[in-house]
Amino acid sequence: MSQVIYKLGDDISTDIIYPGRYMATVLPTETPQFAFADIKELNEKLNTKQVPHGSIIVGGKNFGCGSSREQAVSALKGYEIIIIACNFARIFFQNSINLGLQTITCPEIEANEGDELDIKGGEVVNKTSGKIFRIEPMPKARQAIIEASGLIAYTRKRVMEKASMR
Amino acid sequence: MGMTVVEKILARASSLSSLKAGDIVEPKVDLAMSHENAALVINQFLEIYQGTGLEPKIWNPSKVSIIFDHRVPAESPKTASNQKKIRGFVAANKIKKFHDIRGDVGGICHQVLPENGYIKPGFVVVGTDSHTTSHGALGAFAFGIGATEMASVWALGCVLNVEVPATIKVNVTGKFKKFVGPKDLILHLIGKLTAEGANFKVIEFHGPTIKKMSTSGRLAICNMSVEAGATSGIVPADNETVRYLREEAGIKGKIHRVVPDNDAVFERIVDIDVSNLEPQIACPHTVDNVKSIKEVKGTKINQIVIGSCTNGRLDDLEIAAKIIKGKKVAQGVRMLIFPASARIYNQALARGFIGEFMKAGAVVMNSGCGPCLGIHEGALGDGEVALSTTNRNFKGRMGNPKSEVYLCSPAVAAASAMKGVITDPTKIKL
Ligand code: SF4
């Protein structure tokens, strides 16, 4: 069971998740400090308070729209949080699969800050409100990358296969 | 069953005779572009090879392009050091399609690629930039990817596990009114589709209005297709594409046109008649918050920006120069001009546009992304309002979450610069 630490609205852009002015910072070890830099309360929560791994941020529609900057994903991955949203913008979604950030597409999700959620068997159970929400299954194409624990490992395997074929 | 343009391109690139939306393929890449974020791509690329005992090797350096544009000249020691590291990598890996910070061949990636003939119809193009969709203007399937995915492309030469996107056909008819054009069309379409309306889909543009549109205009509409969430925008190659590639991009060899089958399957067809279209404005803080200029005219502006990969090309500068010629930028307004590439800058100089801008009081900056993404120059003060020909108005986009950005065409931007408030260019006397 995990707690919702923050609730966001629709169209949360990568400019909000990771403002452009920090784009020169690229290392996944350094990006997390700038996650949601312009939403002070959330940034402070992530940076100063102990947010346990597996904590949840809830978003609305079109989460992660905008730029392809991967820092928006590595910054969140640094806290091992889970993002549940009605749906995700394509590049952000693919980047999160590639880096292993857990994103859950849950079209009807209703949850508020502080709610306790249980994610299991294709459903999100909101223990606080008692409501149950269906999870949209991950497309097959992406499952393979998740199972390989990310695109680096997945590509590494392919590179080695290629080399051994020569 | 017939195929759309993108289905045909992906079939060819995946060595398949046919495929359909939803299939999973591994297309070979014809061009892989990065900008300053190549710094991160290099890290990820080297990591792929860690522990393998293999030498990191780019699959085909002639298909890799790196363009410095986002922060040029470097705004910080950190950026300068990243750029230095990339230069070293470029030299070591013999990447020829590299454009450094230069006043002859530099510029924004989405202009530098087409004008140098790096893009051809039928290509699969990937870029570590969401506006890679621009290159669909030349009949290529071009889409944005993240840095790790690019590292994977550098290693393997293909994109792994791509789901063939469904296509929305947009059919455009009618003749634009004076001072209304491609930017107004795409803003109108985004307002109609919404910011997520084309998520995971391709927008294929058709119709007599598109046939007549210049490649510059097509670049603008494909560029902003991603603002409706689209994986890519695409204009099937036609005579204008071939003209552009021959005359402006210097391509000599054979050009293959890829066109959709007559019985191609589209997910949806959208018809737009532009005959009565008014100038369109995207209001803060989402690109799909689109209004007709009537509803927002008179809004006070502090800064006007003309430029970017959306509207920083020669015809954009020409229209702005025509409007501003002999007039003055209103007191209290800053007008910043960023040509999309050094080549365009030089052409604008030769045509006298740059001189007109400066005489009017505008500041003409070097070509590059400039204030478009709020990292570099042209930041806004608290509570200030910008009117810009760029493509995004998200909160904080121009560097200050306490400011507002409105998006418009070059004609609206130039007319508004003179008045200091949002002004309808169709209503002014020249
Ligand atoms: S001009 Fe703006 S939108 Fe275009 S590539 Fe640069 S930052 Fe991106």
JSON list of N, CA, C and O in Angstrom, two decimals, chain A residues 2-12 36 39 42 55-61 63 76 81-88 102 104 106-117 119 124 126 133:
[
{"chain": "A", "resi": 2, "resn": "SER", "atom": "N", "xyz": [0.45, 2.27, -0.76]},
{"chain": "A", "resi": 2, "resn": "SER", "atom": "CA", "xyz": [1.26, 3.48, -0.86]},
{"chain": "A", "resi": 2, "resn": "SER", "atom": "C", "xyz": [0.40, 4.71, -0.70]},
{"chain": "A", "resi": 2, "resn": "SER", "atom": "O", "xyz": [-0.79, 4.69, -0.98]},
{"chain": "A", "resi": 3, "resn": "GLN", "atom": "N", "xyz": [1.06, 5.79, -0.30]},
{"chain": "A", "resi": 3, "resn": "GLN", "atom": "CA", "xyz": [0.32, 7.02, -0.07]},
{"chain": "A", "resi": 3, "resn": "GLN", "atom": "C", "xyz": [0.49, 8.02, -1.22]},
{"chain": "A", "resi": 3, "resn": "GLN", "atom": "O", "xyz": [1.56, 8.11, -1.82]},
{"chain": "A", "resi": 4, "resn": "VAL", "atom": "N", "xyz": [-0.58, 8.74, -1.52]},
{"chain": "A", "resi": 4, "resn": "VAL", "atom": "CA", "xyz": [-0.51, 9.82, -2.50]},
{"chain": "A", "resi": 4, "resn": "VAL", "atom": "C", "xyz": [0.13, 11.03, -1.82]},
{"chain": "A", "resi": 4, "resn": "VAL", "atom": "O", "xyz": [-0.40, 11.54, -0.83]},
{"chain": "A", "resi": 5, "resn": "ILE", "atom": "N", "xyz": [1.28, 11.45, -2.35]},
{"chain": "A", "resi": 5, "resn": "ILE", "atom": "CA", "xyz": [1.95, 12.60, -1.71]},
{"chain": "A", "resi": 5, "resn": "ILE", "atom": "C", "xyz": [1.57, 13.93, -2.35]},
{"chain": "A", "resi": 5, "resn": "ILE", "atom": "O", "xyz": [1.78, 14.99, -1.78]},
{"chain": "A", "resi": 6, "resn": "TYR", "atom": "N", "xyz": [1.00, 13.87, -3.55]},
{"chain": "A", "resi": 6, "resn": "TYR", "atom": "CA", "xyz": [0.62, 15.13, -4.21]},
{"chain": "A", "resi": 6, "resn": "TYR", "atom": "C", "xyz": [-0.34, 14.84, -5.34]},
{"chain": "A", "resi": 6, "resn": "TYR", "atom": "O", "xyz": [-0.25, 13.79, -5.98]},
{"chain": "A", "resi": 7, "resn": "LYS", "atom": "N", "xyz": [-1.24, 15.79, -5.58]},
{"chain": "A", "resi": 7, "resn": "LYS", "atom": "CA", "xyz": [-2.17, 15.63, -6.70]},
{"chain": "A", "resi": 7, "resn": "LYS", "atom": "C", "xyz": [-2.01, 16.80, -7.66]},
{"chain": "A", "resi": 7, "resn": "LYS", "atom": "O", "xyz": [-2.01, 17.96, -7.26]},
{"chain": "A", "resi": 8, "resn": "LEU", "atom": "N", "xyz": [-1.85, 16.46, -8.93]},
{"chain": "A", "resi": 8, "resn": "LEU", "atom": "CA", "xyz": [-1.67, 17.48, -9.96]},
{"chain": "A", "resi": 8, "resn": "LEU", "atom": "C", "xyz": [-2.84, 17.44, -10.95]},
{"chain": "A", "resi": 8, "resn": "LEU", "atom": "O", "xyz": [-3.58, 16.46, -10.98]},
{"chain": "A", "resi": 9, "resn": "GLY", "atom": "N", "xyz": [-2.96, 18.48, -11.78]},
{"chain": "A", "resi": 9, "resn": "GLY", "atom": "CA", "xyz": [-4.06, 18.56, -12.74]},
{"chain": "A", "resi": 9, "resn": "GLY", "atom": "C", "xyz": [-3.71, 17.99, -14.10]},
{"chain": "A", "resi": 9, "resn": "GLY", "atom": "O", "xyz": [-2.81, 17.16, -14.23]},
{"chain": "A", "resi": 10, "resn": "ASP", "atom": "N", "xyz": [-4.43, 18.45, -15.12]},
{"chain": "A", "resi": 10, "resn": "ASP", "atom": "CA", "xyz": [-4.20, 18.01, -16.50]},
{"chain": "A", "resi": 10, "resn": "ASP", "atom": "C", "xyz": [-2.98, 18.71, -17.11]},
{"chain": "A", "resi": 10, "resn": "ASP", "atom": "O", "xyz": [-2.56, 19.76, -16.64]},
{"chain": "A", "resi": 11, "resn": "ASP", "atom": "N", "xyz": [-2.48, 18.15, -18.21]},
{"chain": "A", "resi": 11, "resn": "ASP", "atom": "CA", "xyz": [-1.44, 18.79, -19.03]},
{"chain": "A", "resi": 11, "resn": "ASP", "atom": "C", "xyz": [-0.22, 19.23, -18.23]},
{"chain": "A", "resi": 11, "resn": "ASP", "atom": "O", "xyz": [0.28, 20.35, -18.41]},
{"chain": "A", "resi": 12, "resn": "ILE", "atom": "N", "xyz": [0.25, 18.40, -17.33]},
{"chain": "A", "resi": 12, "resn": "ILE", "atom": "CA", "xyz": [1.48, 18.73, -16.59]},
{"chain": "A", "resi": 12, "resn": "ILE", "atom": "C", "xyz": [2.65, 18.55, -17.56]},
{"chain": "A", "resi": 12, "resn": "ILE", "atom": "O", "xyz": [2.96, 17.43, -17.97]},
{"chain": "A", "resi": 36, "resn": "PHE", "atom": "N", "xyz": [10.11, 19.22, -10.21]},
{"chain": "A", "resi": 36, "resn": "PHE", "atom": "CA", "xyz": [9.03, 20.16, -9.86]},
{"chain": "A", "resi": 36, "resn": "PHE", "atom": "C", "xyz": [9.56, 21.42, -9.19]},
{"chain": "A", "resi": 36, "resn": "PHE", "atom": "O", "xyz": [8.97, 21.92, -8.23]},
{"chain": "A", "resi": 39, "resn": "ILE", "atom": "N", "xyz": [7.11, 24.10, -8.42]},
{"chain": "A", "resi": 39, "resn": "ILE", "atom": "CA", "xyz": [6.02, 23.83, -7.46]},
{"chain": "A", "resi": 39, "resn": "ILE", "atom": "C", "xyz": [6.72, 23.62, -6.13]},
{"chain": "A", "resi": 39, "resn": "ILE", "atom": "O", "xyz": [7.11, 22.51, -5.75]},
{"chain": "A", "resi": 42, "resn": "LEU", "atom": "N", "xyz": [5.89, 20.84, -3.49]},
{"chain": "A", "resi": 42, "resn": "LEU", "atom": "CA", "xyz": [6.19, 19.47, -3.91]},
{"chain": "A", "resi": 42, "resn": "LEU", "atom": "C", "xyz": [7.70, 19.24, -3.96]},
{"chain": "A", "resi": 42, "resn": "LEU", "atom": "O", "xyz": [8.20, 18.20, -3.52]},
{"chain": "A", "resi": 55, "resn": "SER", "atom": "N", "xyz": [5.99, 5.87, -3.11]},
{"chain": "A", "resi": 55, "resn": "SER", "atom": "CA", "xyz": [4.96, 6.90, -2.90]},
{"chain": "A", "resi": 55, "resn": "SER", "atom": "C", "xyz": [4.39, 7.32, -4.26]},
{"chain": "A", "resi": 55, "resn": "SER", "atom": "O", "xyz": [5.03, 7.12, -5.29]},
{"chain": "A", "resi": 56, "resn": "ILE", "atom": "N", "xyz": [3.20, 7.91, -4.23]},
{"chain": "A", "resi": 56, "resn": "ILE", "atom": "CA", "xyz": [2.49, 8.15, -5.48]},
{"chain": "A", "resi": 56, "resn": "ILE", "atom": "C", "xyz": [2.22, 9.63, -5.73]},
{"chain": "A", "resi": 56, "resn": "ILE", "atom": "O", "xyz": [1.84, 10.36, -4.82]},
{"chain": "A", "resi": 57, "resn": "ILE", "atom": "N", "xyz": [2.43, 10.06, -6.97]},
{"chain": "A", "resi": 57, "resn": "ILE", "atom": "CA", "xyz": [1.93, 11.36, -7.42]},
{"chain": "A", "resi": 57, "resn": "ILE", "atom": "C", "xyz": [0.82, 11.07, -8.42]},
{"chain": "A", "resi": 57, "resn": "ILE", "atom": "O", "xyz": [0.97, 10.23, -9.30]},
{"chain": "A", "resi": 58, "resn": "VAL", "atom": "N", "xyz": [-0.30, 11.75, -8.25]},
{"chain": "A", "resi": 58, "resn": "VAL", "atom": "CA", "xyz": [-1.43, 11.54, -9.15]},
{"chain": "A", "resi": 58, "resn": "VAL", "atom": "C", "xyz": [-1.56, 12.73, -10.09]},
{"chain": "A", "resi": 58, "resn": "VAL", "atom": "O", "xyz": [-1.49, 13.88, -9.66]},
{"chain": "A", "resi": 59, "resn": "GLY", "atom": "N", "xyz": [-1.70, 12.43, -11.37]},
{"chain": "A", "resi": 59, "resn": "GLY", "atom": "CA", "xyz": [-1.89, 13.48, -12.37]},
{"chain": "A", "resi": 59, "resn": "GLY", "atom": "C", "xyz": [-3.18, 13.27, -13.13]},
{"chain": "A", "resi": 59, "resn": "GLY", "atom": "O", "xyz": [-3.85, 12.24, -12.96]},
{"chain": "A", "resi": 60, "resn": "GLY", "atom": "N", "xyz": [-3.51, 14.22, -13.98]},
{"chain": "A", "resi": 60, "resn": "GLY", "atom": "CA", "xyz": [-4.73, 14.12, -14.79]},
{"chain": "A", "resi": 60, "resn": "GLY", "atom": "C", "xyz": [-4.43, 13.60, -16.18]},
{"chain": "A", "resi": 60, "resn": "GLY", "atom": "O", "xyz": [-3.73, 12.61, -16.36]},
{"chain": "A", "resi": 61, "resn": "LYS", "atom": "N", "xyz": [-4.96, 14.33, -17.18]},
{"chain": "A", "resi": 61, "resn": "LYS", "atom": "CA", "xyz": [-4.76, 13.91, -18.56]},
{"chain": "A", "resi": 61, "resn": "LYS", "atom": "C", "xyz": [-3.44, 14.45, -19.12]},
{"chain": "A", "resi": 61, "resn": "LYS", "atom": "O", "xyz": [-2.98, 15.51, -18.70]},
{"chain": "A", "resi": 63, "resn": "PHE", "atom": "N", "xyz": [-0.24, 13.71, -18.99]},
{"chain": "A", "resi": 63, "resn": "PHE", "atom": "CA", "xyz": [0.89, 13.95, -18.09]},
{"chain": "A", "resi": 63, "resn": "PHE", "atom": "C", "xyz": [2.21, 13.84, -18.86]},
{"chain": "A", "resi": 63, "resn": "PHE", "atom": "O", "xyz": [2.42, 12.90, -19.62]},
{"chain": "A", "resi": 76, "resn": "LEU", "atom": "N", "xyz": [12.39, 12.07, -11.46]},
{"chain": "A", "resi": 76, "resn": "LEU", "atom": "CA", "xyz": [11.36, 11.38, -10.68]},
{"chain": "A", "resi": 76, "resn": "LEU", "atom": "C", "xyz": [11.81, 9.98, -10.29]},
{"chain": "A", "resi": 76, "resn": "LEU", "atom": "O", "xyz": [11.56, 9.50, -9.19]},
{"chain": "A", "resi": 81, "resn": "ILE", "atom": "N", "xyz": [9.38, 7.14, -7.14]},
{"chain": "A", "resi": 81, "resn": "ILE", "atom": "CA", "xyz": [7.96, 7.34, -6.93]},
{"chain": "A", "resi": 81, "resn": "ILE", "atom": "C", "xyz": [7.18, 6.71, -8.08]},
{"chain": "A", "resi": 81, "resn": "ILE", "atom": "O", "xyz": [7.75, 6.36, -9.12]},
{"chain": "A", "resi": 82, "resn": "ILE", "atom": "N", "xyz": [5.88, 6.59, -7.89]},
{"chain": "A", "resi": 82, "resn": "ILE", "atom": "CA", "xyz": [5.01, 6.03, -8.92]},
{"chain": "A", "resi": 82, "resn": "ILE", "atom": "C", "xyz": [4.10, 7.16, -9.41]},
{"chain": "A", "resi": 82, "resn": "ILE", "atom": "O", "xyz": [3.59, 7.94, -8.60]},
{"chain": "A", "resi": 83, "resn": "ILE", "atom": "N", "xyz": [3.94, 7.26, -10.73]},
{"chain": "A", "resi": 83, "resn": "ILE", "atom": "CA", "xyz": [3.03, 8.27, -11.26]},
{"chain": "A", "resi": 83, "resn": "ILE", "atom": "C", "xyz": [1.78, 7.56, -11.77]},
{"chain": "A", "resi": 83, "resn": "ILE", "atom": "O", "xyz": [1.87, 6.66, -12.61]},
{"chain": "A", "resi": 84, "resn": "ILE", "atom": "N", "xyz": [0.65, 7.95, -11.24]},
{"chain": "A", "resi": 84, "resn": "ILE", "atom": "CA", "xyz": [-0.63, 7.45, -11.77]},
{"chain": "A", "resi": 84, "resn": "ILE", "atom": "C", "xyz": [-1.33, 8.63, -12.44]},
{"chain": "A", "resi": 84, "resn": "ILE", "atom": "O", "xyz": [-1.48, 9.68, -11.84]},
{"chain": "A", "resi": 85, "resn": "ALA", "atom": "N", "xyz": [-1.70, 8.45, -13.71]},
{"chain": "A", "resi": 85, "resn": "ALA", "atom": "CA", "xyz": [-2.38, 9.54, -14.41]},
{"chain": "A", "resi": 85, "resn": "ALA", "atom": "C", "xyz": [-3.44, 8.97, -15.34]},
{"chain": "A", "resi": 85, "resn": "ALA", "atom": "O", "xyz": [-3.41, 7.77, -15.66]},
{"chain": "A", "resi": 86, "resn": "CYS", "atom": "N", "xyz": [-4.37, 9.82, -15.77]},
{"chain": "A", "resi": 86, "resn": "CYS", "atom": "CA", "xyz": [-5.43, 9.37, -16.69]},
{"chain": "A", "resi": 86, "resn": "CYS", "atom": "C", "xyz": [-4.79, 8.85, -17.98]},
{"chain": "A", "resi": 86, "resn": "CYS", "atom": "O", "xyz": [-5.19, 7.84, -18.52]},
{"chain": "A", "resi": 87, "resn": "ASN", "atom": "N", "xyz": [-3.82, 9.61, -18.48]},
{"chain": "A", "resi": 87, "resn": "ASN", "atom": "CA", "xyz": [-2.99, 9.13, -19.59]},
{"chain": "A", "resi": 87, "resn": "ASN", "atom": "C", "xyz": [-1.71, 9.95, -19.65]},
{"chain": "A", "resi": 87, "resn": "ASN", "atom": "O", "xyz": [-1.59, 10.98, -18.98]},
{"chain": "A", "resi": 88, "resn": "PHE", "atom": "N", "xyz": [-0.75, 9.47, -20.42]},
{"chain": "A", "resi": 88, "resn": "PHE", "atom": "CA", "xyz": [0.57, 10.11, -20.50]},
{"chain": "A", "resi": 88, "resn": "PHE", "atom": "C", "xyz": [0.86, 10.54, -21.93]},
{"chain": "A", "resi": 88, "resn": "PHE", "atom": "O", "xyz": [0.42, 9.88, -22.88]},
{"chain": "A", "resi": 102, "resn": "GLN", "atom": "N", "xyz": [8.04, 3.97, -12.81]},
{"chain": "A", "resi": 102, "resn": "GLN", "atom": "CA", "xyz": [6.74, 3.30, -12.88]},
{"chain": "A", "resi": 102, "resn": "GLN", "atom": "C", "xyz": [5.62, 4.30, -13.19]},
{"chain": "A", "resi": 102, "resn": "GLN", "atom": "O", "xyz": [5.36, 5.22, -12.41]},
{"chain": "A", "resi": 104, "resn": "ILE", "atom": "N", "xyz": [1.55, 4.52, -14.34]},
{"chain": "A", "resi": 104, "resn": "ILE", "atom": "CA", "xyz": [0.33, 3.72, -14.41]},
{"chain": "A", "resi": 104, "resn": "ILE", "atom": "C", "xyz": [-0.78, 4.53, -15.06]},
{"chain": "A", "resi": 104, "resn": "ILE", "atom": "O", "xyz": [-1.11, 5.62, -14.59]},
{"chain": "A", "resi": 106, "resn": "CYS", "atom": "N", "xyz": [-4.42, 5.14, -15.72]},
{"chain": "A", "resi": 106, "resn": "CYS", "atom": "CA", "xyz": [-5.65, 4.80, -15.00]},
{"chain": "A", "resi": 106, "resn": "CYS", "atom": "C", "xyz": [-6.67, 5.89, -15.33]},
{"chain": "A", "resi": 106, "resn": "CYS", "atom": "O", "xyz": [-6.76, 6.92, -14.66]},
{"chain": "A", "resi": 107, "resn": "PRO", "atom": "N", "xyz": [-7.41, 5.68, -16.46]},
{"chain": "A", "resi": 107, "resn": "PRO", "atom": "CA", "xyz": [-8.22, 6.77, -17.03]},
{"chain": "A", "resi": 107, "resn": "PRO", "atom": "C", "xyz": [-9.19, 7.46, -16.07]},
{"chain": "A", "resi": 107, "resn": "PRO", "atom": "O", "xyz": [-9.46, 8.63, -16.21]},
{"chain": "A", "resi": 108, "resn": "GLU", "atom": "N", "xyz": [-9.72, 6.70, -15.10]},
{"chain": "A", "resi": 108, "resn": "GLU", "atom": "CA", "xyz": [-10.75, 7.32, -14.25]},
{"chain": "A", "resi": 108, "resn": "GLU", "atom": "C", "xyz": [-10.26, 7.67, -12.84]},
{"chain": "A", "resi": 108, "resn": "GLU", "atom": "O", "xyz": [-11.05, 8.00, -11.96]},
{"chain": "A", "resi": 109, "resn": "ILE", "atom": "N", "xyz": [-8.96, 7.58, -12.64]},
{"chain": "A", "resi": 109, "resn": "ILE", "atom": "CA", "xyz": [-8.43, 7.69, -11.28]},
{"chain": "A", "resi": 109, "resn": "ILE", "atom": "C", "xyz": [-8.97, 8.90, -10.50]},
{"chain": "A", "resi": 109, "resn": "ILE", "atom": "O", "xyz": [-9.04, 10.02, -11.02]},
{"chain": "A", "resi": 110, "resn": "GLU", "atom": "N", "xyz": [-9.40, 8.63, -9.28]},
{"chain": "A", "resi": 110, "resn": "GLU", "atom": "CA", "xyz": [-9.77, 9.70, -8.34]},
{"chain": "A", "resi": 110, "resn": "GLU", "atom": "C", "xyz": [-9.03, 9.42, -7.05]},
{"chain": "A", "resi": 110, "resn": "GLU", "atom": "O", "xyz": [-9.21, 8.37, -6.44]},
{"chain": "A", "resi": 111, "resn": "ALA", "atom": "N", "xyz": [-8.17, 10.36, -6.68]},
{"chain": "A", "resi": 111, "resn": "ALA", "atom": "CA", "xyz": [-7.44, 10.19, -5.42]},
{"chain": "A", "resi": 111, "resn": "ALA", "atom": "C", "xyz": [-6.93, 11.54, -4.98]},
{"chain": "A", "resi": 111, "resn": "ALA", "atom": "O", "xyz": [-6.58, 12.39, -5.80]},
{"chain": "A", "resi": 112, "resn": "ASN", "atom": "N", "xyz": [-6.89, 11.75, -3.69]},
{"chain": "A", "resi": 112, "resn": "ASN", "atom": "CA", "xyz": [-6.41, 13.01, -3.15]},
{"chain": "A", "resi": 112, "resn": "ASN", "atom": "C", "xyz": [-5.16, 12.80, -2.33]},
{"chain": "A", "resi": 112, "resn": "ASN", "atom": "O", "xyz": [-4.84, 11.67, -1.94]},
{"chain": "A", "resi": 113, "resn": "GLU", "atom": "N", "xyz": [-4.50, 13.89, -2.06]},
{"chain": "A", "resi": 113, "resn": "GLU", "atom": "CA", "xyz": [-3.30, 13.84, -1.23]},
{"chain": "A", "resi": 113, "resn": "GLU", "atom": "C", "xyz": [-3.63, 13.14, 0.09]},
{"chain": "A", "resi": 113, "resn": "GLU", "atom": "O", "xyz": [-4.67, 13.44, 0.69]},
{"chain": "A", "resi": 114, "resn": "GLY", "atom": "N", "xyz": [-2.77, 12.23, 0.47]},
{"chain": "A", "resi": 114, "resn": "GLY", "atom": "CA", "xyz": [-2.99, 11.53, 1.74]},
{"chain": "A", "resi": 114, "resn": "GLY", "atom": "C", "xyz": [-3.72, 10.20, 1.58]},
{"chain": "A", "resi": 114, "resn": "GLY", "atom": "O", "xyz": [-3.67, 9.36, 2.47]},
{"chain": "A", "resi": 115, "resn": "ASP", "atom": "N", "xyz": [-4.41, 10.00, 0.45]},
{"chain": "A", "resi": 115, "resn": "ASP", "atom": "CA", "xyz": [-5.13, 8.74, 0.24]},
{"chain": "A", "resi": 115, "resn": "ASP", "atom": "C", "xyz": [-4.15, 7.56, 0.17]},
{"chain": "A", "resi": 115, "resn": "ASP", "atom": "O", "xyz": [-3.03, 7.71, -0.31]},
{"chain": "A", "resi": 116, "resn": "GLU", "atom": "N", "xyz": [-4.62, 6.42, 0.66]},
{"chain": "A", "resi": 116, "resn": "GLU", "atom": "CA", "xyz": [-3.81, 5.20, 0.58]},
{"chain": "A", "resi": 116, "resn": "GLU", "atom": "C", "xyz": [-4.31, 4.37, -0.62]},
{"chain": "A", "resi": 116, "resn": "GLU", "atom": "O", "xyz": [-5.50, 4.09, -0.72]},
{"chain": "A", "resi": 117, "resn": "LEU", "atom": "N", "xyz": [-3.39, 4.02, -1.51]},
{"chain": "A", "resi": 117, "resn": "LEU", "atom": "CA", "xyz": [-3.78, 3.26, -2.69]},
{"chain": "A", "resi": 117, "resn": "LEU", "atom": "C", "xyz": [-3.11, 1.89, -2.71]},
{"chain": "A", "resi": 117, "resn": "LEU", "atom": "O", "xyz": [-1.96, 1.75, -2.29]},
{"chain": "A", "resi": 119, "resn": "ILE", "atom": "N", "xyz": [-2.13, -1.00, -5.47]},
{"chain": "A", "resi": 119, "resn": "ILE", "atom": "CA", "xyz": [-2.06, -1.26, -6.91]},
{"chain": "A", "resi": 119, "resn": "ILE", "atom": "C", "xyz": [-1.88, -2.75, -7.09]},
{"chain": "A", "resi": 119, "resn": "ILE", "atom": "O", "xyz": [-0.83, -3.30, -6.72]},
{"chain": "A", "resi": 124, "resn": "VAL", "atom": "N", "xyz": [-6.41, -0.17, -9.41]},
{"chain": "A", "resi": 124, "resn": "VAL", "atom": "CA", "xyz": [-5.97, 0.68, -8.30]},
{"chain": "A", "resi": 124, "resn": "VAL", "atom": "C", "xyz": [-7.13, 0.73, -7.31]},
{"chain": "A", "resi": 124, "resn": "VAL", "atom": "O", "xyz": [-8.24, 1.13, -7.66]},
{"chain": "A", "resi": 126, "resn": "ASN", "atom": "N", "xyz": [-8.52, 2.48, -4.11]},
{"chain": "A", "resi": 126, "resn": "ASN", "atom": "CA", "xyz": [-8.34, 3.60, -3.20]},
{"chain": "A", "resi": 126, "resn": "ASN", "atom": "C", "xyz": [-8.93, 3.21, -1.85]},
{"chain": "A", "resi": 126, "resn": "ASN", "atom": "O", "xyz": [-10.15, 3.19, -1.65]},
{"chain": "A", "resi": 133, "resn": "PHE", "atom": "N", "xyz": [-10.42, 1.44, -9.42]},
{"chain": "A", "resi": 133, "resn": "PHE", "atom": "CA", "xyz": [-10.22, 1.99, -10.77]},
{"chain": "A", "resi": 133, "resn": "PHE", "atom": "C", "xyz": [-9.40, 1.03, -11.62]},
{"chain": "A", "resi": 133, "resn": "PHE", "atom": "O", "xyz": [-8.41, 0.47, -11.16]}
]
